[in-house]
mmCIF file of N, CA and C in Angstrom:
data_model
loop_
_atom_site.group_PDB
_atom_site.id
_atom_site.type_symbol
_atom_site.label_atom_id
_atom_site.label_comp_id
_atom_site.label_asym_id
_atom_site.label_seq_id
_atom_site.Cartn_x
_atom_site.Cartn_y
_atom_site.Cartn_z
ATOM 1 N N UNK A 516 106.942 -36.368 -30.333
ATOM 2 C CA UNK A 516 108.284 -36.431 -29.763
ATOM 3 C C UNK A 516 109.321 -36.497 -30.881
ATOM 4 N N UNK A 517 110.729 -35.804 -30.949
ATOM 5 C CA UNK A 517 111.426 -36.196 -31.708
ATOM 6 C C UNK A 517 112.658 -36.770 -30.916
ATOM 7 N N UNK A 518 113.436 -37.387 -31.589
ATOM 8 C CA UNK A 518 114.738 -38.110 -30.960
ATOM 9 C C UNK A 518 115.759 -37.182 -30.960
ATOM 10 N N UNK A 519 117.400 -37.753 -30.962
ATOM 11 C CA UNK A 519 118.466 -36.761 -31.343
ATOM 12 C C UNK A 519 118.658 -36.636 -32.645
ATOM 13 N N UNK A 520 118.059 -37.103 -33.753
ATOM 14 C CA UNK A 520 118.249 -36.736 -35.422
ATOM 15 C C UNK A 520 117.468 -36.379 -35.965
ATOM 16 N N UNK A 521 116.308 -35.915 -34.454
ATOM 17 C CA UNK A 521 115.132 -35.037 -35.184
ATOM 18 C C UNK A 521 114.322 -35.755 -36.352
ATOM 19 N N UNK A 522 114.499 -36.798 -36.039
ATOM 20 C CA UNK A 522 112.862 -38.154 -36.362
ATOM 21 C C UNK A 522 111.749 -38.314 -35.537
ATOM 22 N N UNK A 523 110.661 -38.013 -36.254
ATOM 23 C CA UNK A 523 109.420 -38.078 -35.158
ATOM 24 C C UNK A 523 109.212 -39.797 -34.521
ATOM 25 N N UNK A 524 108.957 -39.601 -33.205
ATOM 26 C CA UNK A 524 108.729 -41.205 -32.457
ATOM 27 C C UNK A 524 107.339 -41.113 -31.860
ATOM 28 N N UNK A 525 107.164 -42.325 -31.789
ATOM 29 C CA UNK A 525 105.557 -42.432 -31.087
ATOM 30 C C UNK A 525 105.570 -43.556 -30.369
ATOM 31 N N UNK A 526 104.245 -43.178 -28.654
ATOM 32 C CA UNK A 526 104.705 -44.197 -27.772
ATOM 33 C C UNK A 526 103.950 -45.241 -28.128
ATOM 34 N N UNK A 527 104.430 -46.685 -27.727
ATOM 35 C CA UNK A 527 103.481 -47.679 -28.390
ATOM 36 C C UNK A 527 102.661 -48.620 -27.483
ATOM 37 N N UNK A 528 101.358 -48.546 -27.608
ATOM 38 C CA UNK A 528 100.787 -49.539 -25.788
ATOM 39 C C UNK A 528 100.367 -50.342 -25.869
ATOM 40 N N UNK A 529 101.021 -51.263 -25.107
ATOM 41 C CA UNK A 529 100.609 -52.937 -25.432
ATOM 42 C C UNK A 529 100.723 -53.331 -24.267
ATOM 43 N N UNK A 530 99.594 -54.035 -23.872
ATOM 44 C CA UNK A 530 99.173 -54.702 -22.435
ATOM 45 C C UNK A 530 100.223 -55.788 -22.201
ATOM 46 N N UNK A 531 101.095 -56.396 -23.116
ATOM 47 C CA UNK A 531 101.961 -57.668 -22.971
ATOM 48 C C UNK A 531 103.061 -57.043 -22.515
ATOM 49 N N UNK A 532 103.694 -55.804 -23.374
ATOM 50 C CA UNK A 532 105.081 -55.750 -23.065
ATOM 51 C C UNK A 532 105.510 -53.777 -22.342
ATOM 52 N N UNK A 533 106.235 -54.019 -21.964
ATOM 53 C CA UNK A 533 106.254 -52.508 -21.537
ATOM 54 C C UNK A 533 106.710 -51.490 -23.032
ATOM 55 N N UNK A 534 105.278 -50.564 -23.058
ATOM 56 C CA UNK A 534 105.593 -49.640 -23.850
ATOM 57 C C UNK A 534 107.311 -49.001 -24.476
ATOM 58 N N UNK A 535 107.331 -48.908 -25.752
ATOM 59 C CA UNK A 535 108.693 -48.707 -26.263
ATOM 60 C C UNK A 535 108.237 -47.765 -27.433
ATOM 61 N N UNK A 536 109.194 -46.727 -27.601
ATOM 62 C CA UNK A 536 108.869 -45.390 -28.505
ATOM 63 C C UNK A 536 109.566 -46.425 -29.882
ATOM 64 N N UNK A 537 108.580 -46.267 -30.937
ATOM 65 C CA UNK A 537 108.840 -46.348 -32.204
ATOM 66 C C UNK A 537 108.828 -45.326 -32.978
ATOM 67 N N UNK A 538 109.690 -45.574 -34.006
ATOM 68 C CA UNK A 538 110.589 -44.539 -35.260
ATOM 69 C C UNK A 538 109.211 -44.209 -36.323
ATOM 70 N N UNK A 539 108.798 -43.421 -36.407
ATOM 71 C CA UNK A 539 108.198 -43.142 -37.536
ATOM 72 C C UNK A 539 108.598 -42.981 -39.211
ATOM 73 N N UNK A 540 108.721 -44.100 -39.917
ATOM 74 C CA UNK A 540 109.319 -43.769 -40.852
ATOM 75 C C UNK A 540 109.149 -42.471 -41.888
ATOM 76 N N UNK A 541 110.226 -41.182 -42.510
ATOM 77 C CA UNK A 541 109.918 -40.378 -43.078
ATOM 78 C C UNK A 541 110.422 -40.318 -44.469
ATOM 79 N N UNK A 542 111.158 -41.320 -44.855
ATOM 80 C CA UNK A 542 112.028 -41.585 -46.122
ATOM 81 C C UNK A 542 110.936 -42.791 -46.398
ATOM 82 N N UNK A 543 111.459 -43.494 -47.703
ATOM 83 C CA UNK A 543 110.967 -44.343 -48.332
ATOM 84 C C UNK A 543 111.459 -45.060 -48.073
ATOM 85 N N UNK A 544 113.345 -45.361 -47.740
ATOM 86 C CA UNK A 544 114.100 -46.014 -47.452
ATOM 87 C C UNK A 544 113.731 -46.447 -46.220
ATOM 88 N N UNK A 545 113.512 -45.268 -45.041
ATOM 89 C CA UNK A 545 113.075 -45.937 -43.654
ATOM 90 C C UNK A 545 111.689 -46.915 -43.473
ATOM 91 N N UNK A 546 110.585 -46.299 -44.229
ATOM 92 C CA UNK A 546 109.716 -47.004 -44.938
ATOM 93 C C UNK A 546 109.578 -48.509 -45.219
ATOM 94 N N UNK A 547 110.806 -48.770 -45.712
ATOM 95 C CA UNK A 547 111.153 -50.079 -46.513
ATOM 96 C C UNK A 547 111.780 -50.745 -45.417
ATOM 97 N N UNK A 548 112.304 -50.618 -44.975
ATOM 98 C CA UNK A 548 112.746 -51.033 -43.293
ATOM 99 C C UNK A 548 112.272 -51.373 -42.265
ATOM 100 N N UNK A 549 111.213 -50.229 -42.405
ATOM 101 C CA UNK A 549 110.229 -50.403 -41.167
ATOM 102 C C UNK A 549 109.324 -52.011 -41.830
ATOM 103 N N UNK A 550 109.177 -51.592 -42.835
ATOM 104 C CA UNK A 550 108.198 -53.007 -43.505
ATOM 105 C C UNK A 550 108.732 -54.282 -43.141
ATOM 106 N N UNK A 551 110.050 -53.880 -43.785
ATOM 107 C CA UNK A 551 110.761 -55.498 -43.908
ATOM 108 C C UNK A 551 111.193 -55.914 -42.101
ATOM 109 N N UNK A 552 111.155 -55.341 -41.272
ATOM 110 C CA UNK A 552 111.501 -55.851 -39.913
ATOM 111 C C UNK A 552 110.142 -55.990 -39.511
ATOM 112 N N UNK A 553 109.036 -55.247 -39.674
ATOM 113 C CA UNK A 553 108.099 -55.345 -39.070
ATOM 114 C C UNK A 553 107.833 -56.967 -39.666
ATOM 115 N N UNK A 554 107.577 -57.448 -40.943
ATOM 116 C CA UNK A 554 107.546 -59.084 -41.407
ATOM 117 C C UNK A 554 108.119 -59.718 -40.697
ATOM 118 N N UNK A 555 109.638 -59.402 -40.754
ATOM 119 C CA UNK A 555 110.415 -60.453 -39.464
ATOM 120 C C UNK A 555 109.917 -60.491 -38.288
ATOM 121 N N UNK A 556 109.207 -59.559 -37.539
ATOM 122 C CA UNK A 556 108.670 -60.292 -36.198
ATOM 123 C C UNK A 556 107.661 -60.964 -36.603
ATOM 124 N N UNK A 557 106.690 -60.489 -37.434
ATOM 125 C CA UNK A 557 105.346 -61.398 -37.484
ATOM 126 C C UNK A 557 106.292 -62.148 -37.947
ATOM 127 N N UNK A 558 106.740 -62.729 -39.120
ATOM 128 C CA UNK A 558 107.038 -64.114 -38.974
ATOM 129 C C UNK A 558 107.979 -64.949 -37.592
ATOM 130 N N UNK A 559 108.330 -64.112 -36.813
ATOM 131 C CA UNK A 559 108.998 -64.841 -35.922
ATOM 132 C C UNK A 559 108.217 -65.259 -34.802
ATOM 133 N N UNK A 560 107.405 -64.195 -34.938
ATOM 134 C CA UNK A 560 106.059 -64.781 -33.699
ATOM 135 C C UNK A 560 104.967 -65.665 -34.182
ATOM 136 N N UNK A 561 104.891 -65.722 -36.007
ATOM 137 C CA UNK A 561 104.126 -67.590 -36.516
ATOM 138 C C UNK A 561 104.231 -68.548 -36.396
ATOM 139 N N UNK A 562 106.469 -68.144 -36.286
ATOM 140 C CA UNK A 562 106.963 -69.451 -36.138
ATOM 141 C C UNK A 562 106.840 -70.193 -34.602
ATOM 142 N N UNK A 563 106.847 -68.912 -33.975
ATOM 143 C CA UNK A 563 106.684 -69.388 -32.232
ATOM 144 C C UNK A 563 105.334 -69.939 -32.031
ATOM 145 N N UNK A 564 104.703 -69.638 -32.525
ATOM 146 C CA UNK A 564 103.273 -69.719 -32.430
ATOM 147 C C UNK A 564 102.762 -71.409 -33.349
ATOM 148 N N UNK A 565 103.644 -71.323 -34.332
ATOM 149 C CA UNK A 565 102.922 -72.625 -34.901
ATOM 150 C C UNK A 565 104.045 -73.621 -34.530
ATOM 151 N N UNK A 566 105.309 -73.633 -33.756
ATOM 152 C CA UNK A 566 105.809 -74.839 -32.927
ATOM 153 C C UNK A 566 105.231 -75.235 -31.607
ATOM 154 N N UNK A 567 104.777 -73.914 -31.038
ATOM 155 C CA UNK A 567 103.853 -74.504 -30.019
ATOM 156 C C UNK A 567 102.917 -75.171 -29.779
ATOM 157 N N UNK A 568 101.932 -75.200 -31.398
ATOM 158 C CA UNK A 568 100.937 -75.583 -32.010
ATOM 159 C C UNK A 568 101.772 -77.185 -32.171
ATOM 160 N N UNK A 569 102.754 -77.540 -32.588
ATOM 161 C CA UNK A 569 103.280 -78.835 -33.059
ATOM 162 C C UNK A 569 103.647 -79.793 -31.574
ATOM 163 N N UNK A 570 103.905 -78.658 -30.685
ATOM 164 C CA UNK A 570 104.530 -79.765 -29.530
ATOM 165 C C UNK A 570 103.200 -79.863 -28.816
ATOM 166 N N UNK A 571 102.372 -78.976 -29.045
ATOM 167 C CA UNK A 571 101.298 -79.693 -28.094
ATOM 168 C C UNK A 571 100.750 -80.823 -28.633
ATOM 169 N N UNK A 572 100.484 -80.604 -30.019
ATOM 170 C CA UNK A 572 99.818 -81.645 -30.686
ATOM 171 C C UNK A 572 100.492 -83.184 -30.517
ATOM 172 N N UNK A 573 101.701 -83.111 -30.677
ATOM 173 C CA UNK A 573 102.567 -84.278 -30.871
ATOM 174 C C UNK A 573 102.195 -84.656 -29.005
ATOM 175 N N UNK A 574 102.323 -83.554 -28.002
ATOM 176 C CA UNK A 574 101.957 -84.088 -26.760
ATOM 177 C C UNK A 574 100.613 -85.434 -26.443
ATOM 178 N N UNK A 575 99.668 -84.612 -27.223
ATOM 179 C CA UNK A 575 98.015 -84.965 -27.568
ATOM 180 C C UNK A 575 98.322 -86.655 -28.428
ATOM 181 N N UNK A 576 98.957 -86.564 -28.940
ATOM 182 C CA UNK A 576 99.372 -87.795 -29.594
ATOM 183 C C UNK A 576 100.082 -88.841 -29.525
ATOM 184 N N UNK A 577 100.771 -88.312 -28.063
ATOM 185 C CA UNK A 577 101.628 -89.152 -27.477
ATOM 186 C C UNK A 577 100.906 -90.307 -26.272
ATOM 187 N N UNK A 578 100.159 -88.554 -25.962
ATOM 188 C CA UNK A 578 99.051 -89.629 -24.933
ATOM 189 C C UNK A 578 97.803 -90.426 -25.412
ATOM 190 N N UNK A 579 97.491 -90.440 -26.375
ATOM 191 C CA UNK A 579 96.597 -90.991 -27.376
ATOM 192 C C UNK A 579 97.009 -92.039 -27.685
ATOM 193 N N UNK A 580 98.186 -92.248 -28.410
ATOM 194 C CA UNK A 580 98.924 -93.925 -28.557
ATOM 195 C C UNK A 580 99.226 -94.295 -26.837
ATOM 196 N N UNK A 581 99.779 -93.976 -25.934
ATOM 197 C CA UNK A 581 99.439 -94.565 -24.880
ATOM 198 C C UNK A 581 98.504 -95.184 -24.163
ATOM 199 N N UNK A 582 97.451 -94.804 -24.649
ATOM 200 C CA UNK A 582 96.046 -95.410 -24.486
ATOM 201 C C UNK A 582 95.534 -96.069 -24.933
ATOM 202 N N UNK A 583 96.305 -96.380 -26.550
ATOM 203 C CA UNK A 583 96.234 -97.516 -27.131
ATOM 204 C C UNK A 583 96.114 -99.140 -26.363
ATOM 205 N N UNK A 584 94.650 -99.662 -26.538
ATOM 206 C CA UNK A 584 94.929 -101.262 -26.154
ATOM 207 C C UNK A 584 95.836 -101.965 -26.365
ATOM 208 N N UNK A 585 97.194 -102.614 -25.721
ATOM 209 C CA UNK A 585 98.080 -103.568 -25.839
ATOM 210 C C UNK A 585 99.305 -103.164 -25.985
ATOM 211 N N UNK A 586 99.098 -101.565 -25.366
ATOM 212 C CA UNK A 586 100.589 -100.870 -25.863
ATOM 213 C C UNK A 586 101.109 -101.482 -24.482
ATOM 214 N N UNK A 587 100.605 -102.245 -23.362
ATOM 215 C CA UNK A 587 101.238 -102.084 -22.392
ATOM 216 C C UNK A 587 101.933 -103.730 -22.157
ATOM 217 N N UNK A 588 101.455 -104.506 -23.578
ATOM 218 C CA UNK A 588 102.065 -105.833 -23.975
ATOM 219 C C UNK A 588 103.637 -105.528 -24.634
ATOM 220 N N UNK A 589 104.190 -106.484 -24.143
ATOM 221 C CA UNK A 589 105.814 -106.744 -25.247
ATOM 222 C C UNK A 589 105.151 -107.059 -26.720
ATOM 223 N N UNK A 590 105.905 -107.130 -27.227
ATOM 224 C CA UNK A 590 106.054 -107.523 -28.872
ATOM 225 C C UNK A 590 105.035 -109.231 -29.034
ATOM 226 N N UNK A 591 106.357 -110.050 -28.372
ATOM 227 C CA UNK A 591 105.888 -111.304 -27.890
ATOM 228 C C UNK A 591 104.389 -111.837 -27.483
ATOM 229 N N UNK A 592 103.695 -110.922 -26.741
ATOM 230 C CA UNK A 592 102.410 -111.320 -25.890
ATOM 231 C C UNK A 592 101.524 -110.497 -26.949
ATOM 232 N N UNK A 593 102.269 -109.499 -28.027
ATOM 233 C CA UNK A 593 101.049 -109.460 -28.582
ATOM 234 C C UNK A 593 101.280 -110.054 -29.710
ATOM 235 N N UNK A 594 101.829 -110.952 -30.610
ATOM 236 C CA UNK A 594 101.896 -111.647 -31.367
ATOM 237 C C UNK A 594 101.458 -113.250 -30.492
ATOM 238 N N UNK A 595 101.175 -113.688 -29.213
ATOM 239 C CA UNK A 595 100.441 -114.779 -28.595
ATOM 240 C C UNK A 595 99.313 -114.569 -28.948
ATOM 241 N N UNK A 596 98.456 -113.187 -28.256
ATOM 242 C CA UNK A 596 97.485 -112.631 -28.523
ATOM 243 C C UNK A 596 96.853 -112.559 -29.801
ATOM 244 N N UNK A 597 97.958 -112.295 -30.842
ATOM 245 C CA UNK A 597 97.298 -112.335 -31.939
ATOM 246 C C UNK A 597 96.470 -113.942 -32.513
ATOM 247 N N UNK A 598 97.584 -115.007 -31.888
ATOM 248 C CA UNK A 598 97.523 -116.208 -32.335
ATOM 249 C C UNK A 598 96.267 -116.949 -31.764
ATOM 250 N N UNK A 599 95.938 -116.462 -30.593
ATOM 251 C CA UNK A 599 94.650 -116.471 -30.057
ATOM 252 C C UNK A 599 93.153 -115.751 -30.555
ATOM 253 N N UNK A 600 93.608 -114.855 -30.905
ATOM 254 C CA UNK A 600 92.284 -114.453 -31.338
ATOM 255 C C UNK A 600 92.328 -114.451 -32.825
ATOM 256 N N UNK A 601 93.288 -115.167 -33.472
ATOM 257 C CA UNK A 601 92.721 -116.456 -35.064
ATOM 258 C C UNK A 601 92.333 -117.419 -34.664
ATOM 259 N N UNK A 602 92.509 -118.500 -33.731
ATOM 260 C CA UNK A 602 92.138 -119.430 -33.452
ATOM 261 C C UNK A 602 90.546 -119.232 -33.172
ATOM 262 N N UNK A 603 90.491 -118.438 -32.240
ATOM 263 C CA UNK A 603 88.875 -117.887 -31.514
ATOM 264 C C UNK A 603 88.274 -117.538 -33.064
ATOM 265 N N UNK A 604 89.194 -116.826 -33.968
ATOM 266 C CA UNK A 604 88.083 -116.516 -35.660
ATOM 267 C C UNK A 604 87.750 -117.761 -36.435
ATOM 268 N N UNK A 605 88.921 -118.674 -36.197
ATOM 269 C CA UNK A 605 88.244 -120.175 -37.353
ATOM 270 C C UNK A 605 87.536 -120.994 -36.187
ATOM 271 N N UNK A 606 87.345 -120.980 -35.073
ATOM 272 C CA UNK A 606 86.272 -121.730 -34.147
ATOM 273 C C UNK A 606 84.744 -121.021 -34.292
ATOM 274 N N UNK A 607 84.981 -119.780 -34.333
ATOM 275 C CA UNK A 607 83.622 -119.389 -34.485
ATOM 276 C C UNK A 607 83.173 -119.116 -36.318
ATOM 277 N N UNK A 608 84.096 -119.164 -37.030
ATOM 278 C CA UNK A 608 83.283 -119.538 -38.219
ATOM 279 C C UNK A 608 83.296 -121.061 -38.745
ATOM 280 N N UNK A 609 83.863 -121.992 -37.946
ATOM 281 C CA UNK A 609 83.552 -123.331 -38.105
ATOM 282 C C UNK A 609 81.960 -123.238 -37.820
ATOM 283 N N UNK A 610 81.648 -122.853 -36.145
ATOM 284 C CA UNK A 610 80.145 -122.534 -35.651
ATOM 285 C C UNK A 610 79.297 -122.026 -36.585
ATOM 286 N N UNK A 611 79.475 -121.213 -37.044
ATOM 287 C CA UNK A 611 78.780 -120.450 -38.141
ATOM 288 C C UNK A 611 78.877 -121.224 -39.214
ATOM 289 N N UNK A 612 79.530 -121.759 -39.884
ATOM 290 C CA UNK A 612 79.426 -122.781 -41.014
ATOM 291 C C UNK A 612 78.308 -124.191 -40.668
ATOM 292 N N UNK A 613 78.128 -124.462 -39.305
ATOM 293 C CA UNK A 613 77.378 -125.869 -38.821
ATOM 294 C C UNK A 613 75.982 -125.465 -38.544
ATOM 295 N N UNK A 614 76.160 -123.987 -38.337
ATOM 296 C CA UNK A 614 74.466 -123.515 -37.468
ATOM 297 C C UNK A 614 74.031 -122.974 -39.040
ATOM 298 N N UNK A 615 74.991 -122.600 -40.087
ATOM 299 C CA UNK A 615 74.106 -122.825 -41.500
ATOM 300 C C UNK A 615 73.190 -123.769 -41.994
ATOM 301 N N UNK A 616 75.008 -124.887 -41.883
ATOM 302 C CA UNK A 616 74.289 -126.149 -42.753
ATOM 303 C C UNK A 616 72.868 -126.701 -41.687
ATOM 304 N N UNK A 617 73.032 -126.273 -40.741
ATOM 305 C CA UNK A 617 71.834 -126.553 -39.640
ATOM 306 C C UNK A 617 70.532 -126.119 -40.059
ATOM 307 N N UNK A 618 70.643 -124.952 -40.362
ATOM 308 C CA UNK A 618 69.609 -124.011 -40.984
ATOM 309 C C UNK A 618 69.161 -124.461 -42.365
ATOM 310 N N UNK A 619 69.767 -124.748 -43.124
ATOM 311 C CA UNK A 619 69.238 -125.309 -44.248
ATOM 312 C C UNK A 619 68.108 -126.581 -44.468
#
């Protein structure tokens, strides 16, 4: 096929988007054009491609710390909590210090 400036075009088939006639480059200049835009989409479709990659992940990670044990405590109840389970650590290595000297 040629266009109105008498540049050869060719049809292009892609199951995603409806077919669209592309420019065949015949200069070096068109050449260089065709290159440098053709980069700009691939990079514009990496960039689409690797933010989608970021929001899912950050999704995946959102629900992951939600599932976190004690995320569903205030600040407060888990600093109680904490104070409780030191107490519960020097009671049971008091135990462990007596069932030594026991053992000996």
């Amino acid at each position: 096929d040629n266009n109105e400036d008498g540049a050869t075009t060719k049809e292009e088939d892609s199951t995603t988007t409806a077919p669209k006639k592309v420019r065949i480059p015949l200069t070096q200049e068109e050449y260089t054009k065709f290159l440098i835009d053709s980069e700009h989409q691939r990079d514009i479709q990496t960039t689409q491609h690797l933010a989608q990659q970021i929001l899912h992940k950050s999704a995946e990670v959102d629900n992951l710390v939600a599932r976190l044990p004690g995320m569903d405590r205030t600040r407060d109840m888990q600093m109680k909590r904490i104070e409780e389970l030191l107490e519960r650590n020097q009671q049971v290595a008091k135990e462990l210090e007596e069932a030594h000297a026991v053992a000996k």
